[in-house]
């Protein structure tokens, strides 16, 4: 591939490489200047999720323990400060630990997470989603609007059968 650094901090280019023995192609223009526009295209048959840990904000108590995204074809844009996303991916075998003291002292263990994720502007659509939360199996579908990244709008349906609520909420429920 080729990368142009002549207008740093703007980086223009196209790269093809292997990450964990999986091919990845990245094309576009990127800058870490939050006021500047950029467009970045990412394509790969499979990438490990562990690298996303570095992108989780410090005030969010979550850690990705494993899993992959497959069939990744995603364009990330920032124009006039607003982020948009186009493309899709398949989530496989996601494992995450998440803590929220407002919900109780016990962390949430999300395991065997999967589903198809489609990105359309600021709307993220989940189809055929599934995850075990603290050993309770759930299925999900719906949308998340991330136009306001500090306060995303959730419109998700979560289904499960014979759920043991006490494994999910540590609030004295029996």
Backbone as numpy.savetxt, mean C-alpha at the origin, in Angstrom:
# Nx Ny Nz CAx CAy CAz Cx Cy Cz
19.66 1.09 -18.46 18.84 2.27 -18.46 19.70 3.52 -18.46
19.03 4.63 -18.44 19.72 5.92 -18.44 19.04 6.85 -17.44
19.85 7.64 -16.77 19.35 8.61 -15.79 20.03 9.94 -16.06
19.23 11.01 -16.09 19.77 12.36 -16.26 19.73 13.07 -14.91
20.88 13.56 -14.49 20.98 14.27 -13.22 21.29 15.74 -13.42
21.26 16.22 -14.67 21.64 17.58 -15.00 20.77 18.65 -14.38
19.54 18.32 -14.02 18.64 19.30 -13.40 18.31 18.91 -11.97
19.28 18.30 -11.28 19.09 17.86 -9.90 18.54 19.01 -9.06
17.52 18.83 -8.21 17.06 17.58 -7.64 16.05 16.80 -8.50
15.78 17.26 -9.73 14.91 16.49 -10.61 15.76 15.39 -11.24
15.27 14.16 -11.18 15.94 13.01 -11.78 15.03 12.46 -12.86
15.50 12.45 -14.10 14.75 11.91 -15.24 15.45 10.65 -15.70
14.63 9.65 -16.10 15.27 8.48 -16.65 14.39 7.27 -16.73
15.02 6.17 -17.13 14.37 4.87 -17.21 15.40 3.83 -16.80
15.02 2.97 -15.87 15.91 1.94 -15.38 15.21 0.60 -15.39
15.93 -0.43 -15.73 15.47 -1.80 -15.57 16.52 -2.49 -14.72
16.06 -3.22 -13.72 16.98 -3.89 -12.80 16.29 -5.10 -12.20
17.02 -5.84 -11.39 16.45 -6.94 -10.62 16.52 -6.58 -9.15
15.41 -6.76 -8.46 15.33 -6.57 -7.02 14.86 -7.90 -6.44
15.67 -8.49 -5.58 15.36 -9.82 -5.04 15.05 -10.81 -6.16
15.86 -10.78 -7.21 15.77 -11.67 -8.37 14.50 -11.47 -9.19
13.82 -10.34 -9.01 12.62 -10.03 -9.79 12.90 -8.78 -10.62
12.52 -8.80 -11.91 12.74 -7.62 -12.74 11.81 -6.48 -12.35
12.33 -5.27 -12.45 11.53 -4.07 -12.20 11.96 -3.01 -13.21
10.98 -2.28 -13.71 11.24 -1.16 -14.61 10.66 0.09 -13.97
11.45 1.14 -13.92 11.03 2.42 -13.37 11.34 3.48 -14.42
10.34 4.29 -14.77 10.52 5.34 -15.77 9.89 6.63 -15.25
10.46 7.74 -15.66 9.80 9.00 -15.36 10.73 10.06 -14.84
10.11 10.99 -14.15 10.78 12.14 -13.58 10.41 12.20 -12.11
11.40 12.35 -11.24 11.13 12.39 -9.81 11.95 13.49 -9.16
11.35 14.10 -8.13 12.07 15.04 -7.29 11.53 14.92 -5.87
12.41 15.12 -4.90 11.96 15.12 -3.51 11.53 16.51 -3.04
11.54 17.47 -3.94 11.01 18.81 -3.67 9.49 18.71 -3.66
8.88 18.86 -2.48 7.43 18.64 -2.34 6.58 19.63 -3.12
7.17 20.71 -3.60 6.38 21.67 -4.37 6.47 21.41 -5.87
7.31 20.48 -6.27 7.52 20.22 -7.70 6.66 19.04 -8.19
6.28 19.10 -9.46 5.52 18.01 -10.08 6.47 16.87 -10.43
5.92 15.64 -10.45 6.68 14.51 -10.95 5.73 13.43 -11.44
6.27 12.50 -12.23 5.52 11.34 -12.71 6.47 10.16 -12.73
6.04 9.05 -12.14 6.88 7.88 -12.01 6.07 6.64 -12.34
6.56 5.81 -13.26 5.90 4.56 -13.65 6.73 3.40 -13.14
6.06 2.43 -12.50 6.72 1.25 -11.95 6.03 0.02 -12.51
6.83 -0.93 -13.01 6.28 -2.19 -13.52 7.16 -3.34 -13.05
6.51 -4.39 -12.52 7.24 -5.58 -12.09 6.28 -6.74 -11.95
6.74 -7.95 -12.24 5.88 -9.11 -12.02 5.71 -9.42 -10.53
6.69 -9.05 -9.69 6.59 -9.36 -8.26 7.61 -8.55 -7.47
7.16 -7.96 -6.37 8.04 -7.22 -5.46 7.65 -7.57 -4.03
8.64 -7.66 -3.16 8.36 -7.93 -1.76 7.82 -6.67 -1.08
6.91 -6.86 -0.13 6.31 -5.73 0.57 7.20 -5.14 1.66
8.21 -5.86 2.11 9.02 -5.41 3.23 9.64 -4.02 3.01
9.90 -3.67 1.76 10.51 -2.36 1.48 9.59 -1.20 1.82
8.30 -1.45 1.93 7.35 -0.38 2.23 7.48 0.10 3.68
8.09 -0.70 4.55 8.27 -0.28 5.94 8.94 1.08 6.04
9.85 1.37 5.13 10.55 2.66 5.15 9.64 3.82 4.81
8.47 3.56 4.21 7.53 4.61 3.82 6.42 4.84 4.84
6.33 3.96 5.84 5.27 4.11 6.85 5.64 5.27 7.77
4.72 6.24 7.95 5.01 7.38 8.82 5.37 6.92 10.24
6.26 7.66 10.88 6.74 7.30 12.22 5.62 7.23 13.25
4.54 8.01 13.06 3.45 8.02 14.04 2.44 6.88 13.82
2.67 6.01 12.84 1.80 4.85 12.59 2.53 3.61 13.10
1.89 2.91 14.04 2.49 1.73 14.65 2.15 0.50 13.83
2.82 0.36 12.70 2.60 -0.79 11.81 3.94 -1.27 11.29
4.02 -2.58 11.09 5.21 -3.16 10.49 4.78 -4.27 9.54
5.28 -4.18 8.31 5.02 -5.22 7.32 6.04 -6.32 7.55
5.55 -7.53 7.77 6.41 -8.67 8.05 6.68 -9.53 6.83
5.79 -9.44 5.83 5.99 -10.26 4.64 4.89 -10.05 3.62
5.03 -10.75 2.51 4.06 -10.67 1.44 4.68 -10.07 0.19
3.91 -10.13 -0.89 4.36 -9.58 -2.17 3.24 -8.83 -2.86
3.62 -7.97 -3.78 2.69 -7.40 -4.75 3.11 -7.98 -6.09
2.13 -8.43 -6.87 2.41 -9.04 -8.15 1.67 -8.30 -9.25
2.13 -8.47 -10.46 1.53 -7.83 -11.63 1.42 -6.31 -11.43
2.50 -5.73 -10.93 2.53 -4.30 -10.63 2.67 -3.50 -11.92
1.75 -2.58 -12.12 1.83 -1.59 -13.19 1.18 -0.34 -12.61
2.00 0.61 -12.16 1.50 1.74 -11.39 2.21 3.02 -11.79
1.42 4.07 -12.04 1.96 5.40 -12.29 1.58 6.28 -11.11
2.58 6.95 -10.54 2.39 7.86 -9.42 2.71 9.26 -9.93
1.76 10.19 -9.75 1.93 11.57 -10.21 1.74 12.55 -9.07
2.50 13.63 -9.11 2.24 14.76 -8.22 2.16 15.98 -9.12
1.00 16.64 -9.10 0.81 17.85 -9.89 0.20 18.90 -8.99
0.86 20.04 -8.92 0.42 21.15 -8.08 0.17 20.68 -6.65
1.05 19.79 -6.17 0.98 19.30 -4.79 0.02 18.16 -4.56
-0.80 17.80 -5.53 -1.78 16.74 -5.36 -1.26 15.42 -5.95
-1.38 14.35 -5.19 -0.93 13.03 -5.63 -2.08 12.29 -6.31
-1.78 11.62 -7.42 -2.73 10.73 -8.07 -2.01 9.45 -8.46
-2.80 8.40 -8.64 -2.26 7.07 -8.91 -3.09 6.42 -10.01
-2.44 5.69 -10.90 -3.13 4.97 -11.97 -2.49 3.60 -12.12
-3.31 2.55 -12.20 -2.77 1.22 -12.45 -3.36 0.18 -11.53
-2.62 -0.88 -11.32 -3.13 -1.96 -10.49 -2.03 -2.89 -10.03
-2.40 -3.77 -9.09 -1.50 -4.79 -8.58 -2.32 -5.85 -7.85
-1.70 -6.99 -7.63 -2.29 -8.07 -6.84 -1.48 -8.23 -5.57
-2.17 -8.24 -4.45 -1.55 -8.38 -3.14 -1.61 -9.85 -2.74
-0.47 -10.42 -2.30 -0.40 -11.85 -1.96 0.30 -12.03 -0.61
-0.31 -12.83 0.26 0.31 -13.29 1.51 0.84 -12.16 2.39
0.12 -11.05 2.45 0.54 -9.92 3.28 0.48 -10.30 4.76
1.51 -9.93 5.50 1.54 -10.11 6.95 1.95 -8.77 7.57
1.09 -8.23 8.45 1.33 -6.93 9.07 0.97 -7.00 10.55
1.76 -6.36 11.39 1.38 -6.12 12.79 1.05 -4.65 12.92
-0.08 -4.35 13.57 -0.54 -2.97 13.72 -1.03 -2.76 15.14
-0.62 -1.67 15.75 -1.06 -1.34 17.10 -1.81 -0.02 17.10
-2.86 0.04 17.93 -3.62 1.26 18.10 -4.08 1.31 19.55
-3.41 2.11 20.40 -3.75 2.15 21.82 -5.21 2.56 22.09
-5.84 3.28 21.16 -7.24 3.65 21.34 -8.16 2.44 21.26
-7.70 1.38 20.58 -8.52 0.16 20.44 -8.16 -0.89 21.47
-7.02 -0.74 22.15 -6.60 -1.70 23.16 -5.11 -1.94 23.08
-4.57 -2.59 24.12 -3.13 -2.80 24.17 -2.61 -3.92 23.27
-3.48 -4.79 22.82 -3.07 -5.92 22.01 -2.92 -5.51 20.55
-1.78 -5.83 19.93 -1.62 -5.50 18.51 -2.52 -6.35 17.63
-2.84 -5.82 16.49 -3.60 -6.56 15.49 -2.61 -7.31 14.61
-2.87 -8.60 14.43 -2.06 -9.41 13.53 -2.86 -9.65 12.26
-2.45 -9.04 11.17 -3.08 -9.25 9.87 -2.22 -10.25 9.11
-2.84 -11.36 8.69 -2.09 -12.42 8.03 -2.82 -12.88 6.78
-2.08 -13.45 5.85 -2.62 -14.01 4.61 -3.47 -13.00 3.85
-3.07 -11.74 3.91 -3.79 -10.69 3.19 -3.61 -10.82 1.70
-4.67 -10.59 0.96 -4.59 -10.68 -0.49 -5.75 -9.96 -1.15
-5.65 -9.81 -2.45 -6.71 -9.18 -3.23 -6.14 -8.41 -4.39
-7.04 -7.90 -5.21 -6.64 -7.06 -6.34 -6.87 -5.60 -5.95
-5.91 -4.75 -6.27 -5.99 -3.33 -5.94 -5.85 -2.54 -7.24
-6.83 -1.67 -7.50 -6.81 -0.83 -8.68 -6.72 0.63 -8.24
-5.93 1.41 -8.94 -5.73 2.83 -8.62 -6.29 3.67 -9.75
-7.14 4.65 -9.42 -7.75 5.52 -10.42 -7.82 6.92 -9.85
-6.79 7.71 -10.11 -6.75 9.08 -9.57 -6.45 9.04 -8.09
-7.42 9.44 -7.28 -7.25 9.38 -5.83 -8.08 8.25 -5.22
-8.71 7.44 -6.06 -9.53 6.34 -5.57 -8.78 5.02 -5.70
-8.69 4.30 -4.59 -8.09 2.98 -4.56 -9.23 1.99 -4.37
-9.37 1.03 -5.29 -10.45 0.05 -5.23 -9.87 -1.32 -4.92
-10.44 -1.96 -3.90 -10.03 -3.31 -3.50 -11.12 -4.27 -3.91
-10.75 -5.33 -4.64 -11.69 -6.39 -4.99 -11.09 -7.73 -4.56
-11.96 -8.66 -4.26 -11.55 -10.01 -3.85 -10.55 -9.96 -2.70
-10.74 -9.01 -1.78 -9.83 -8.88 -0.65 -10.12 -9.91 0.42
-9.07 -10.35 1.07 -9.21 -11.29 2.18 -8.04 -11.09 3.13
-8.32 -11.30 4.42 -7.27 -11.18 5.43 -7.76 -11.84 6.72
-6.84 -12.43 7.45 -7.15 -12.94 8.78 -6.64 -11.89 9.77
-7.55 -11.39 10.60 -7.20 -10.40 11.62 -7.31 -11.10 12.96
-6.18 -11.20 13.66 -6.12 -11.93 14.94 -6.81 -13.29 14.83
-6.56 -13.97 13.72 -7.09 -15.31 13.51 -8.51 -15.37 13.00
-9.16 -14.24 12.78 -10.53 -14.19 12.29 -10.52 -13.86 10.80
-11.14 -14.71 9.98 -11.09 -14.53 8.53 -12.13 -13.52 8.07
-11.67 -12.54 7.26 -12.55 -11.51 6.70 -12.35 -11.45 5.19
-13.40 -11.00 4.51 -13.37 -10.75 3.07 -13.80 -9.30 2.88
-13.21 -8.63 1.91 -13.50 -7.20 1.75 -13.51 -6.78 0.29
-14.22 -5.71 0.05 -14.20 -5.02 -1.24 -14.66 -3.58 -0.98
-14.29 -2.69 -1.88 -14.73 -1.30 -1.75 -13.65 -0.32 -2.16
-13.83 0.92 -1.73 -12.97 2.03 -2.16 -12.39 2.78 -0.97
-11.22 3.35 -1.23 -10.60 4.29 -0.32 -10.23 5.51 -1.16
-10.70 6.68 -0.77 -10.34 7.91 -1.48 -9.23 8.59 -0.68
-8.09 8.79 -1.33 -6.93 9.38 -0.66 -6.64 10.80 -1.13
-7.67 11.49 -1.63 -7.48 12.89 -2.04 -6.91 13.71 -0.88
-7.41 13.45 0.33 -6.87 14.05 1.55 -6.11 12.94 2.26
-4.80 12.88 2.03 -4.01 11.76 2.56 -3.98 11.74 4.09
-4.22 12.87 4.73 -4.26 12.91 6.19 -5.57 12.35 6.75
-6.61 12.31 5.93 -7.91 11.82 6.37 -8.60 11.10 5.21
-8.12 9.88 4.87 -8.72 9.17 3.74 -10.18 8.80 4.03
-10.98 8.73 2.96 -12.39 8.36 3.06 -12.52 6.88 2.73
-13.02 6.11 3.69 -13.17 4.66 3.52 -14.60 4.31 3.16
-14.77 3.48 2.16 -16.07 2.92 1.79 -15.83 1.44 1.49
-15.52 0.69 2.55 -15.16 -0.71 2.42 -16.21 -1.59 3.09
-16.50 -2.71 2.48 -17.36 -3.73 3.08 -16.45 -4.83 3.61
-16.63 -5.17 4.87 -15.85 -6.21 5.53 -16.83 -7.29 5.98
-16.64 -8.51 5.51 -17.54 -9.61 5.86 -16.77 -10.72 6.56
-17.45 -11.39 7.48 -16.87 -12.54 8.14 -17.99 -13.37 8.76
-17.70 -14.63 9.06 -18.69 -15.49 9.69 -18.14 -16.00 11.01
-19.03 -16.10 12.00 -18.68 -16.62 13.32 -17.44 -15.92 13.88
-17.45 -14.60 13.81 -16.33 -13.79 14.28 -16.37 -13.70 15.80
-15.22 -13.91 16.42 -15.07 -13.77 17.87 -14.60 -12.34 18.14
-15.55 -11.48 18.48 -15.28 -10.04 18.62 -14.20 -9.77 19.66
-14.15 -10.57 20.71 -13.18 -10.33 21.78 -11.73 -10.46 21.28
-11.51 -11.14 20.16 -10.15 -11.22 19.61 -9.77 -9.95 18.86
-10.76 -9.09 18.59 -10.52 -7.88 17.82 -10.52 -6.62 18.68
-11.32 -6.60 19.74 -11.44 -5.43 20.60 -11.15 -5.82 22.04
-10.09 -5.27 22.58 -9.72 -5.55 23.96 -10.36 -4.51 24.88
-11.69 -4.53 24.95 -12.44 -3.54 25.73 -13.37 -4.23 26.74
-12.98 -5.43 27.19 -13.79 -6.11 28.18 -15.01 -6.80 27.60
-15.03 -7.04 26.29 -16.17 -7.72 25.67 -16.02 -9.21 25.89
-17.11 -9.84 26.34 -17.06 -11.31 26.50 -18.29 -11.93 25.88
